[in-house]
Short mmCIF file of C-alpha atoms in Angstrom, two decimals:
data_model
loop_
_atom_site.label_atom_id
_atom_site.label_comp_id
_atom_site.label_asym_id
_atom_site.label_seq_id
_atom_site.Cartn_x
_atom_site.Cartn_y
_atom_site.Cartn_z
CA UNK A 1 107.93 117.60 96.53
CA UNK A 2 111.00 118.28 97.88
CA UNK A 3 112.16 118.77 101.29
CA UNK A 4 115.96 119.70 102.54
CA UNK A 5 116.47 118.21 105.65
CA UNK A 6 119.29 119.77 107.80
CA UNK A 7 120.66 119.21 111.27
CA UNK A 8 122.32 121.77 113.38
CA UNK A 9 125.96 120.87 115.61
CA UNK A 10 126.21 121.05 119.09
CA UNK A 11 124.45 117.37 119.74
CA UNK A 12 126.28 114.31 121.13
CA UNK A 13 129.24 113.10 118.83
CA UNK A 14 128.24 109.77 116.97
CA UNK A 15 129.62 106.66 117.88
CA UNK A 16 130.07 103.47 115.79
CA UNK A 17 126.69 102.05 116.52
CA UNK A 18 125.05 105.43 115.10
CA UNK A 19 127.24 105.16 111.97
CA UNK A 20 126.07 102.22 111.55
CA UNK A 21 122.44 102.75 111.56
CA UNK A 22 121.95 106.09 110.03
CA UNK A 23 124.52 103.75 106.96
CA UNK A 24 121.43 101.75 107.06
CA UNK A 25 118.63 104.16 107.37
CA UNK A 26 120.67 106.09 104.27
CA UNK A 27 120.44 103.05 102.09
CA UNK A 28 117.06 102.03 103.25
CA UNK A 29 116.03 105.99 102.00
CA UNK A 30 117.58 105.59 98.99
CA UNK A 31 116.28 102.18 97.73
CA UNK A 32 112.96 103.67 98.50
CA UNK A 33 113.77 106.38 95.94
CA UNK A 34 112.98 109.22 99.02
CA UNK A 35 116.48 110.21 99.29
CA UNK A 36 118.17 112.23 96.42
CA UNK A 37 121.35 113.69 97.75
CA UNK A 38 122.80 114.20 101.25
CA UNK A 39 125.86 115.01 103.01
CA UNK A 40 128.10 116.26 106.16
CA UNK A 41 129.59 119.88 106.01
CA UNK A 42 132.52 121.10 107.71
CA UNK A 43 131.12 123.31 110.53
CA UNK A 44 134.24 125.31 110.19
CA UNK A 45 132.64 127.03 107.10
CA UNK A 46 133.23 130.59 106.18
CA UNK A 47 130.92 133.65 106.60
CA UNK A 48 129.90 135.93 103.39
CA UNK A 49 128.83 139.39 103.62
CA UNK A 50 128.26 142.08 101.51
CA UNK A 51 127.41 145.90 101.94
CA UNK A 52 127.25 148.50 99.49
CA UNK A 53 129.14 146.28 97.01
CA UNK A 54 132.02 144.83 99.29
CA UNK A 55 132.19 141.23 99.89
CA UNK A 56 133.54 140.47 103.58
CA UNK A 57 134.68 137.02 104.21
CA UNK A 58 134.75 135.67 107.81
CA UNK A 59 136.09 132.32 108.78
CA UNK A 60 134.10 130.11 111.43
CA UNK A 61 133.71 128.80 113.85
CA UNK A 62 130.61 130.22 115.07
CA UNK A 63 129.88 131.52 118.52
CA UNK A 64 127.36 128.75 119.01
CA UNK A 65 127.65 125.06 117.48
CA UNK A 66 124.22 124.89 117.11
CA UNK A 67 123.83 127.88 114.92
CA UNK A 68 125.62 125.90 112.53
CA UNK A 69 124.03 123.42 109.54
CA UNK A 70 126.71 120.16 109.77
CA UNK A 71 124.52 117.98 107.52
CA UNK A 72 121.74 118.22 104.80
CA UNK A 73 119.95 115.29 103.01
CA UNK A 74 117.49 116.60 100.12
CA UNK A 75 114.37 113.69 100.10
CA UNK A 76 111.62 113.84 97.60
CA UNK A 77 108.33 112.64 99.52
CA UNK A 78 104.36 112.71 98.54
CA UNK A 79 103.23 114.77 101.09
CA UNK A 80 104.85 117.02 104.58
CA UNK A 81 103.69 114.25 106.38
CA UNK A 82 106.34 111.61 104.82
CA UNK A 83 108.87 113.94 105.40
CA UNK A 84 107.83 114.28 109.47
CA UNK A 85 107.88 110.67 109.67
CA UNK A 86 111.55 110.95 108.19
CA UNK A 87 112.21 113.24 110.56
CA UNK A 88 110.92 111.02 113.12
CA UNK A 89 112.76 108.27 112.40
CA UNK A 90 115.95 110.31 111.87
CA UNK A 91 116.09 112.32 115.26
CA UNK A 92 114.99 108.91 117.14
CA UNK A 93 118.64 107.53 115.93
CA UNK A 94 120.58 110.77 117.02
CA UNK A 95 118.46 111.20 120.65
CA UNK A 96 118.88 115.06 121.12
CA UNK A 97 119.70 117.98 118.89
CA UNK A 98 117.98 120.46 116.37
CA UNK A 99 117.29 120.80 112.78
CA UNK A 100 115.34 121.84 110.37
CA UNK A 101 113.27 120.72 106.99
CA UNK A 102 112.13 123.11 104.34
CA UNK A 103 110.32 122.77 101.47
CA UNK A 104 112.58 123.21 97.94
CA UNK A 105 110.33 125.32 95.76
CA UNK A 106 110.27 123.91 92.30
CA UNK B 1 93.76 113.73 125.23
CA UNK B 2 93.05 113.08 121.85
CA UNK B 3 95.43 113.71 118.95
CA UNK B 4 94.08 115.39 115.97
CA UNK B 5 96.87 114.88 113.97
CA UNK B 6 96.77 110.88 114.05
CA UNK B 7 94.72 110.31 111.60
CA UNK B 8 96.94 111.87 108.80
CA UNK B 9 100.16 110.43 110.61
CA UNK B 10 98.38 107.17 110.22
CA UNK B 11 97.80 108.11 106.38
CA UNK B 12 101.33 108.71 105.89
CA UNK B 13 103.07 105.58 107.87
CA UNK B 14 100.55 103.24 105.62
CA UNK B 15 101.82 104.69 102.51
CA UNK B 16 105.59 104.29 103.78
CA UNK B 17 105.39 100.88 105.24
CA UNK B 18 102.40 99.08 103.90
CA UNK B 19 104.66 97.69 100.87
CA UNK B 20 106.88 96.04 103.65
CA UNK B 21 104.14 94.67 105.77
CA UNK B 22 102.04 93.04 102.89
CA UNK B 23 105.24 91.55 101.42
CA UNK B 24 106.02 90.07 104.95
CA UNK B 25 102.76 88.74 105.75
CA UNK B 26 102.13 87.43 101.84
CA UNK B 27 105.41 84.95 102.46
CA UNK B 28 103.42 83.81 105.69
CA UNK B 29 99.68 83.07 104.37
CA UNK B 30 100.82 82.73 100.91
CA UNK B 31 97.79 85.02 99.71
CA UNK B 32 98.38 88.45 98.94
CA UNK B 33 94.51 89.17 99.12
CA UNK B 34 94.68 87.60 103.35
CA UNK B 35 97.96 89.39 103.72
CA UNK B 36 96.52 92.80 102.82
CA UNK B 37 93.09 92.12 104.85
CA UNK B 38 95.24 90.97 107.82
CA UNK B 39 97.53 94.39 107.25
CA UNK B 40 94.01 96.26 107.02
CA UNK B 41 93.32 94.82 110.35
CA UNK B 42 96.57 96.42 111.83
CA UNK B 43 95.58 99.66 110.22
CA UNK B 44 92.37 99.74 111.94
CA UNK B 45 93.65 99.08 115.11
CA UNK B 46 95.80 101.95 114.66
CA UNK B 47 93.16 104.21 113.68
CA UNK B 48 91.26 103.40 116.74
CA UNK B 49 93.96 103.49 119.28
CA UNK B 50 96.30 106.41 117.94
CA UNK B 51 93.81 109.08 118.25
CA UNK B 52 93.68 108.32 122.32
CA UNK B 53 97.12 107.27 122.66
CA UNK B 54 99.28 109.41 120.79
CA UNK B 55 101.73 108.28 117.67
CA UNK B 56 103.89 106.01 118.89
CA UNK B 57 107.64 106.31 118.59
CA UNK B 58 108.08 103.77 115.82
CA UNK B 59 104.66 103.87 114.31
CA UNK B 60 105.76 101.65 111.37
CA UNK B 61 107.47 98.76 113.62
CA UNK B 62 103.72 99.41 115.39
CA UNK B 63 102.09 98.42 112.46
CA UNK B 64 104.55 95.54 111.42
CA UNK B 65 104.00 93.94 114.88
CA UNK B 66 100.33 94.07 115.27
CA UNK B 67 99.89 92.59 111.86
CA UNK B 68 101.78 89.87 112.66
CA UNK B 69 99.83 89.56 115.66
CA UNK B 70 96.69 89.85 113.87
CA UNK B 71 97.86 87.09 111.10
CA UNK B 72 98.68 84.51 114.08
CA UNK B 73 95.22 84.66 115.52
CA UNK B 74 93.69 84.64 112.34
CA UNK B 75 95.89 81.44 111.24
CA UNK B 76 94.86 79.90 114.36
CA UNK B 77 91.65 80.23 113.73
CA UNK B 78 91.24 79.23 110.18
CA UNK B 79 90.87 75.81 109.28
CA UNK B 80 91.93 76.13 105.33
CA UNK B 81 95.13 77.72 106.57
CA UNK B 82 95.92 74.41 107.74
CA UNK B 83 95.04 72.81 104.56
CA UNK B 84 97.36 75.70 103.10
CA UNK B 85 100.23 74.52 105.23
CA UNK B 86 99.81 71.19 104.12
CA UNK B 87 100.02 72.30 100.42
CA UNK B 88 102.87 74.75 100.79
CA UNK B 89 104.46 71.58 102.18
CA UNK B 90 104.31 69.32 99.25
CA UNK B 91 104.75 72.28 96.70
CA UNK B 92 107.97 73.83 98.36
CA UNK B 93 109.40 71.29 100.51
CA UNK B 94 109.76 73.83 103.16
CA UNK B 95 106.78 72.49 105.36
CA UNK B 96 109.64 72.84 108.25
CA UNK B 97 109.78 76.15 107.84
CA UNK B 98 106.25 76.98 107.81
CA UNK B 99 105.60 74.62 110.27
CA UNK B 100 102.45 75.00 112.62
CA UNK B 101 103.22 77.86 114.79
CA UNK B 102 103.20 76.84 118.33
CA UNK B 103 104.86 79.92 120.12
CA UNK B 104 104.54 83.68 119.17
CA UNK B 105 108.56 83.37 118.67
CA UNK B 106 108.51 80.97 116.42
CA UNK B 107 106.24 82.52 114.11
CA UNK B 108 108.55 85.64 114.80
CA UNK B 109 111.05 83.92 113.74
CA UNK B 110 109.76 82.73 110.44
CA UNK B 111 109.07 86.33 109.71
CA UNK B 112 112.30 87.68 110.80
CA UNK B 113 114.49 84.89 108.73
CA UNK B 114 114.67 86.48 105.22
CA UNK B 115 115.68 89.82 104.62
CA UNK B 116 112.67 92.06 103.63
CA UNK B 117 114.11 93.33 100.40
CA UNK B 118 113.19 89.94 99.10
CA UNK B 119 109.62 90.22 100.26
CA UNK B 120 109.23 93.25 98.45
CA UNK B 121 110.82 91.89 95.26
CA UNK B 122 108.88 88.77 95.45
CA UNK B 123 105.54 91.15 96.21
CA UNK B 124 106.60 92.93 92.73
CA UNK B 125 106.97 89.90 90.61
CA UNK B 126 103.13 88.62 92.25
CA UNK B 127 101.51 91.87 91.48
CA UNK B 128 103.15 92.05 87.85
CA UNK B 129 102.59 88.59 87.05
CA UNK B 130 101.39 87.92 83.64
CA UNK B 131 97.98 86.06 84.31
CA UNK B 132 97.04 89.27 85.29
CA UNK B 133 95.85 91.83 81.94
CA UNK B 134 98.16 94.50 82.37
CA UNK B 135 95.62 97.25 84.03
CA UNK B 136 95.02 94.79 86.59
CA UNK B 137 98.91 94.52 87.24
CA UNK B 138 99.03 98.69 87.27
CA UNK B 139 96.40 99.30 89.71
CA UNK B 140 97.87 96.02 91.83
CA UNK B 141 101.58 97.29 91.81
CA UNK B 142 99.90 100.79 92.84
CA UNK B 143 97.69 99.98 95.50
CA UNK B 144 100.39 97.17 97.03
CA UNK B 145 103.98 98.51 96.41
CA UNK B 146 102.99 102.26 96.25
CA UNK B 147 100.33 102.76 99.15
CA UNK B 148 97.90 104.07 96.99
CA UNK B 149 94.14 104.05 97.67
CA UNK B 150 91.75 103.06 95.33
CA UNK B 151 90.16 106.13 95.01
CA UNK B 152 94.05 107.92 94.27
CA UNK B 153 94.55 105.00 91.56
CA UNK B 154 91.28 105.95 89.85
CA UNK B 155 92.06 109.63 89.53
CA UNK B 156 95.42 109.26 88.42
CA UNK B 157 93.97 107.41 85.90
CA UNK B 158 91.06 108.71 85.06
CA UNK B 159 88.42 105.78 85.59
CA UNK B 160 85.68 105.35 87.57
CA UNK B 161 86.97 104.17 91.33
CA UNK B 162 84.39 100.94 90.88
CA UNK B 163 86.24 99.88 87.99
CA UNK B 164 89.45 100.02 89.97
CA UNK B 165 88.43 98.21 93.16
CA UNK B 166 86.89 95.29 90.69
CA UNK B 167 90.16 94.68 88.90
CA UNK B 168 92.03 94.79 92.18
CA UNK B 169 89.41 92.01 93.67
CA UNK B 170 89.59 90.21 90.86
CA UNK B 171 93.61 90.24 90.65
CA UNK B 172 93.53 88.61 93.75
CA UNK B 173 91.17 86.48 93.53
CA UNK B 174 93.08 85.26 90.05
CA UNK B 175 96.29 84.69 92.13
CA UNK B 176 94.81 83.11 94.53
CA UNK B 177 92.83 80.31 92.32
CA UNK B 178 95.72 80.33 90.05
CA UNK B 179 97.98 79.39 93.15
CA UNK B 180 100.68 81.92 92.10
CA UNK B 181 103.67 81.05 94.32
CA UNK B 182 105.48 83.98 96.08
CA UNK B 183 108.75 83.26 95.10
CA UNK B 184 111.47 85.45 92.73
CA UNK B 185 110.62 83.54 89.45
CA UNK B 186 113.05 80.87 88.52
CA UNK B 187 116.19 81.61 86.03
CA UNK B 188 113.87 79.93 83.03
CA UNK B 189 111.24 82.94 83.25
CA UNK B 190 112.76 85.52 84.75
CA UNK B 191 113.51 87.67 81.59
CA UNK B 192 110.06 87.37 80.72
CA UNK B 193 108.63 87.98 84.39
CA UNK B 194 111.21 91.12 84.65
CA UNK B 195 109.91 92.13 81.10
CA UNK B 196 106.26 92.47 82.74
CA UNK B 197 107.17 94.12 86.04
CA UNK B 198 109.59 97.00 83.48
CA UNK B 199 106.59 97.24 81.47
CA UNK B 200 104.10 98.15 84.34
CA UNK B 201 106.77 100.78 85.99
CA UNK B 202 107.04 102.21 82.66
CA UNK B 203 103.52 102.28 81.54
CA UNK B 204 102.46 104.19 85.09
CA UNK B 205 105.49 106.65 83.83
CA UNK B 206 104.20 107.21 80.87
CA UNK B 207 100.46 107.67 81.72
CA UNK B 208 102.08 110.40 84.13
CA UNK B 209 104.82 111.88 81.48
CA UNK B 210 102.49 112.23 78.16
CA UNK B 211 98.71 111.73 79.64
CA UNK B 212 96.67 109.84 76.91
CA UNK B 213 93.54 111.64 77.89
CA UNK B 214 92.13 114.37 79.78
CA UNK B 215 92.87 118.46 80.28
CA UNK B 216 96.69 117.90 82.16
CA UNK B 217 99.30 116.87 79.65
CA UNK B 218 101.22 115.77 82.40
CA UNK B 219 100.24 114.14 85.67
CA UNK B 220 103.80 114.60 87.36
CA UNK B 221 102.60 112.77 90.34
CA UNK B 222 102.54 109.64 88.66
CA UNK B 223 105.99 110.04 87.60
CA UNK B 224 107.23 110.41 90.75
CA UNK B 225 105.56 107.42 91.87
CA UNK B 226 106.85 105.35 88.78
CA UNK B 227 110.21 106.56 89.65
CA UNK B 228 109.97 105.80 92.80
CA UNK B 229 108.99 102.36 92.18
CA UNK B 230 112.46 101.81 89.37
CA UNK B 231 114.85 102.98 91.86
CA UNK B 232 113.04 100.44 94.49
CA UNK B 233 113.54 97.97 91.89
CA UNK B 234 117.05 99.04 90.29
CA UNK B 235 118.12 98.66 94.63
CA UNK B 236 116.27 94.85 94.79
CA UNK B 237 117.31 93.60 91.55
CA UNK B 238 121.16 95.53 91.28
CA UNK B 239 122.15 92.67 88.88
CA UNK B 240 119.67 93.18 86.07
CA UNK B 241 120.96 95.68 83.37
CA UNK B 242 117.40 96.54 82.12
CA UNK B 243 115.96 97.29 85.42
CA UNK B 244 118.97 100.08 85.71
CA UNK B 245 118.20 101.20 81.99
CA UNK B 246 114.66 101.78 83.18
CA UNK B 247 115.65 103.75 86.38
CA UNK B 248 117.71 105.62 83.96
CA UNK B 249 115.51 106.40 81.14
CA UNK B 250 112.76 107.19 83.87
CA UNK B 251 115.31 109.85 85.80
CA UNK B 252 116.46 111.35 82.62
CA UNK B 253 113.01 111.88 81.24
CA UNK B 254 111.85 113.25 84.43
CA UNK B 255 114.63 115.64 84.65
CA UNK B 256 112.72 117.56 81.69
CA UNK B 257 108.79 117.66 83.69
CA UNK B 258 109.34 121.51 84.89
CA UNK B 259 110.53 122.56 81.49
CA UNK B 260 108.08 120.82 79.56
CA UNK B 261 105.13 123.27 79.84
CA UNK B 262 105.19 126.73 79.26
CA UNK B 263 102.67 129.17 81.93
CA UNK B 264 99.69 127.78 80.36
CA UNK B 265 100.05 124.34 80.60
CA UNK B 266 100.87 123.53 76.70
CA UNK B 267 103.42 121.62 76.26
CA UNK B 268 106.90 122.71 74.69
CA UNK B 269 108.74 120.70 71.85
CA UNK B 270 112.46 119.20 73.32
CA UNK B 271 114.59 121.74 71.13
CA UNK B 272 112.52 124.47 72.22
CA UNK B 273 112.71 124.05 76.39
CA UNK B 274 114.63 125.73 78.15
CA UNK B 275 117.14 124.11 79.49
CA UNK B 276 118.32 125.86 82.57
CA UNK B 277 114.70 124.91 84.06
CA UNK B 278 116.19 120.67 83.51
CA UNK B 279 116.92 118.89 87.05
CA UNK B 280 120.84 118.41 87.00
CA UNK B 281 120.07 116.53 89.98
CA UNK B 282 117.88 114.21 88.14
CA UNK B 283 120.21 114.25 85.23
CA UNK B 284 123.11 112.87 86.97
CA UNK B 285 121.33 110.29 88.61
CA UNK B 286 120.19 109.20 85.15
CA UNK B 287 123.40 109.02 84.08
CA UNK B 288 124.73 107.07 87.09
CA UNK B 289 121.94 104.46 86.66
CA UNK B 290 123.11 103.93 82.87
CA UNK B 291 126.36 103.85 83.88
CA UNK B 292 125.35 100.69 86.53
CA UNK B 293 123.34 99.10 83.90
CA UNK B 294 127.08 99.20 81.21
CA UNK B 295 129.22 97.96 83.97
CA UNK B 296 127.04 94.85 84.48
CA UNK B 297 128.46 94.05 80.79
CA UNK B 298 125.72 92.63 78.93
CA UNK B 299 124.47 93.32 75.71
CA UNK B 300 121.83 96.32 75.71
CA UNK B 301 118.38 95.90 75.83
CA UNK B 302 115.56 98.23 74.96
CA UNK B 303 115.49 99.97 78.34
CA UNK B 304 119.19 100.53 78.15
CA UNK B 305 119.13 101.56 74.31
CA UNK B 306 116.59 104.34 75.31
CA UNK B 307 118.06 105.79 78.25
CA UNK B 308 121.17 105.80 76.26
CA UNK B 309 118.97 108.30 73.67
CA UNK B 310 117.62 110.35 76.34
CA UNK B 311 121.14 110.64 77.60
CA UNK B 312 121.97 111.90 74.39
CA UNK B 313 119.38 114.61 74.91
CA UNK B 314 120.39 115.56 78.21
CA UNK B 315 124.50 116.49 76.86
CA UNK B 316 124.94 119.89 76.85
CA UNK B 317 126.07 121.47 73.53
CA UNK B 318 124.43 120.36 70.07
CA UNK B 319 122.51 117.19 69.86
CA UNK B 320 124.47 114.34 68.59
CA UNK B 321 121.70 113.59 65.88
CA UNK B 322 123.65 110.77 64.53
CA UNK B 323 124.40 109.02 67.66
CA UNK B 324 120.73 108.98 68.39
CA UNK B 325 119.89 107.85 64.94
CA UNK B 326 122.37 104.39 65.36
CA UNK B 327 121.13 104.04 68.87
CA UNK B 328 117.21 104.24 67.28
CA UNK B 329 118.48 102.06 64.55
CA UNK B 330 119.75 99.16 67.53
CA UNK B 331 116.86 99.62 68.91
CA UNK B 332 114.68 98.84 66.06
CA UNK B 333 116.63 95.96 65.74
CA UNK B 334 115.78 93.94 68.94
CA UNK B 335 112.49 95.62 69.46
CA UNK B 336 111.12 96.23 66.35
CA UNK B 337 107.87 98.68 66.62
CA UNK B 338 106.87 101.32 63.60
CA UNK B 339 107.04 104.11 66.14
CA UNK B 340 110.83 103.18 67.10
CA UNK B 341 110.87 103.73 63.27
CA UNK B 342 108.81 106.89 63.53
CA UNK B 343 111.47 108.11 66.28
CA UNK B 344 114.02 106.99 64.00
CA UNK B 345 112.70 108.85 61.35
CA UNK B 346 113.11 112.12 63.57
CA UNK B 347 116.66 111.30 64.54
CA UNK B 348 117.27 111.16 60.30
CA UNK B 349 115.61 114.13 59.65
CA UNK B 350 117.83 116.04 62.11
CA UNK B 351 121.01 114.25 61.05
CA UNK B 352 120.59 113.73 57.23
CA UNK B 353 117.83 116.32 56.18
CA UNK B 354 114.17 116.10 56.08
CA UNK B 355 113.80 114.67 52.46
CA UNK B 356 115.53 111.17 53.80
CA UNK B 357 112.91 111.11 56.88
CA UNK B 358 109.74 111.87 54.75
CA UNK B 359 110.49 108.45 52.64
CA UNK B 360 110.82 106.85 56.03
CA UNK B 361 107.62 108.54 57.40
CA UNK B 362 105.86 107.52 54.31
CA UNK B 363 106.80 104.28 54.20
CA UNK B 364 105.51 103.64 57.38
CA UNK B 365 102.20 105.35 56.62
CA UNK B 366 99.91 102.27 56.07
CA UNK B 367 101.06 100.46 58.76
CA UNK B 368 98.06 99.51 60.49
CA UNK B 369 99.77 100.11 64.08
CA UNK B 370 99.95 103.50 63.91
CA UNK B 371 96.47 104.20 62.67
CA UNK B 372 95.28 106.85 64.98
CA UNK B 373 98.57 107.56 66.22
CA UNK B 374 98.82 111.23 65.99
CA UNK B 375 102.35 111.67 65.98
CA UNK B 376 102.71 110.21 62.62
CA UNK B 377 100.80 113.28 60.85
CA UNK B 378 102.77 115.19 63.44
CA UNK B 379 106.11 114.22 62.40
CA UNK B 380 104.94 114.09 58.94
CA UNK B 381 103.80 117.54 58.89
CA UNK B 382 107.07 119.03 60.74
CA UNK B 383 109.10 117.55 58.09
CA UNK B 384 106.91 118.91 55.29
CA UNK B 385 107.19 122.46 57.01
CA UNK B 386 110.93 122.17 56.75
CA UNK B 387 110.85 120.95 52.95
CA UNK B 388 108.73 124.18 52.58
CA UNK B 389 105.24 122.52 51.88
CA UNK B 390 103.16 124.48 53.94
CA UNK B 391 99.80 123.93 52.57
CA UNK B 392 100.49 120.14 52.80
CA UNK B 393 101.94 120.31 56.63
CA UNK B 394 99.02 121.98 57.71
CA UNK B 395 96.89 119.78 56.69
CA UNK B 396 98.98 117.22 58.56
CA UNK B 397 98.82 119.22 61.80
CA UNK B 398 94.76 119.02 61.15
CA UNK B 399 94.47 115.31 61.07
CA UNK B 400 96.96 115.07 64.30
CA UNK B 401 94.78 117.43 65.93
CA UNK B 402 92.02 115.33 65.28
CA UNK B 403 93.35 112.33 66.60
CA UNK B 404 94.95 112.99 69.95
CA UNK B 405 92.39 112.99 73.03
CA UNK B 406 94.81 115.52 75.23
CA UNK B 407 93.26 118.86 75.11
CA UNK B 408 96.49 120.51 75.36
CA UNK B 409 98.65 118.76 72.54
CA UNK B 410 95.26 119.80 70.47
CA UNK B 411 95.31 123.42 71.13
CA UNK B 412 99.06 123.17 69.97
CA UNK B 413 98.39 121.10 67.01
CA UNK B 414 95.33 123.25 66.11
CA UNK B 415 97.56 126.54 66.33
CA UNK B 416 100.38 125.06 63.72
CA UNK B 417 97.41 123.91 61.38
CA UNK B 418 95.80 127.70 61.46
#
């Protein structure tokens, strides 16, 4: 089963140490065959809304940084408990912040 | 306070971490059975402590450390181990390294001095050692590397649990009796040994991809387990083109899992599959793995060639059957088998027409290896149907239906025979 893990903005800014730890973690998950894709997102995004067939684009940034998704990882695991364990390790590195994981329907 | 979720967490952490723990301990005690026992002791400690104390912040690290401590206690008490150290000293000339552990710190140093990835690779080579019969290699690999329980392995392969348990016990005993070294094989043996590893992983994948028996045509969880092992292997042995070839082959085949069955669980043949349901991410990963194999610049082996064929099928637009027929010809040259010839005939049937292909299939008809192989009459039936020889085609489908042990596939064949 696949899960999309996301993190929101607003946490502490990453330092050199976190980058190194995260790179190792990503390498480990990749070599375990768990991590399928990951990436960071521009916090400035553009909001799209449609009403009555009319599309409106609104430039970010958003009022609250923590409302914005700033990174994602698509993982393939054997159970929900596995994604919880991966999250536990991930957030132990970050220290503080917010995010979600949601199952991807196949 | 008790923690009701602790058991599920422990099970999960065990599945994620057990391979590394067993691999690290095996390097130390040089006995995969003993290493697994020691790791299990740590698991039991977790089961008794975590429900009371809660899950530790670093559960994997907790298990590894506890396992190490159990190992120290056990080894100090065990006279056999002292003999073993002597043996190891004579055999590997690394008596210094495995010298008697007087302090925990020295013991830790021994555990830390090699990167874990080497341990994992060695564990894979042990689990797939040629002294073991193939079913034992499969069971041991899933158990030690995949962290699957005996019950899960039994369920996946539709064999009784005691059979699997016995296979694993015997395998560990054989490895100990034959004093199989915990090492990456020397260069002279490496190709053969690697072939044995790849065979096991692909066997697990295929059992999931085309279940040979039972009511389900596929067992996707087995495919994913094999895919995971294959991806792991590609990182552990990145200089081996065949490892990337196998990873590519499995990614590409797995990309079609969702499209291979209809709503009722009946198989859908490749040309009729809805390509929109193919998993583009896995296709891209498959192409990337195939590229890694080619960049190593060595002649293509059987897995690289099969992956190249799978890649042809995954390309958008009309299928290049001429290229596929050529690839099968190369495959038949380096890995001759009547099944490869049969597949080549299918490709020729598409590139040069059913008549040419039927001649090839008829040449294969008497091959003893294909006796009882239901795809021979299936292919023959297809070709006859395309030539308008409907009565003969139906007879072939009926014959094929009788041969297959898979219920779903039999349904499809009987429908074509009717």
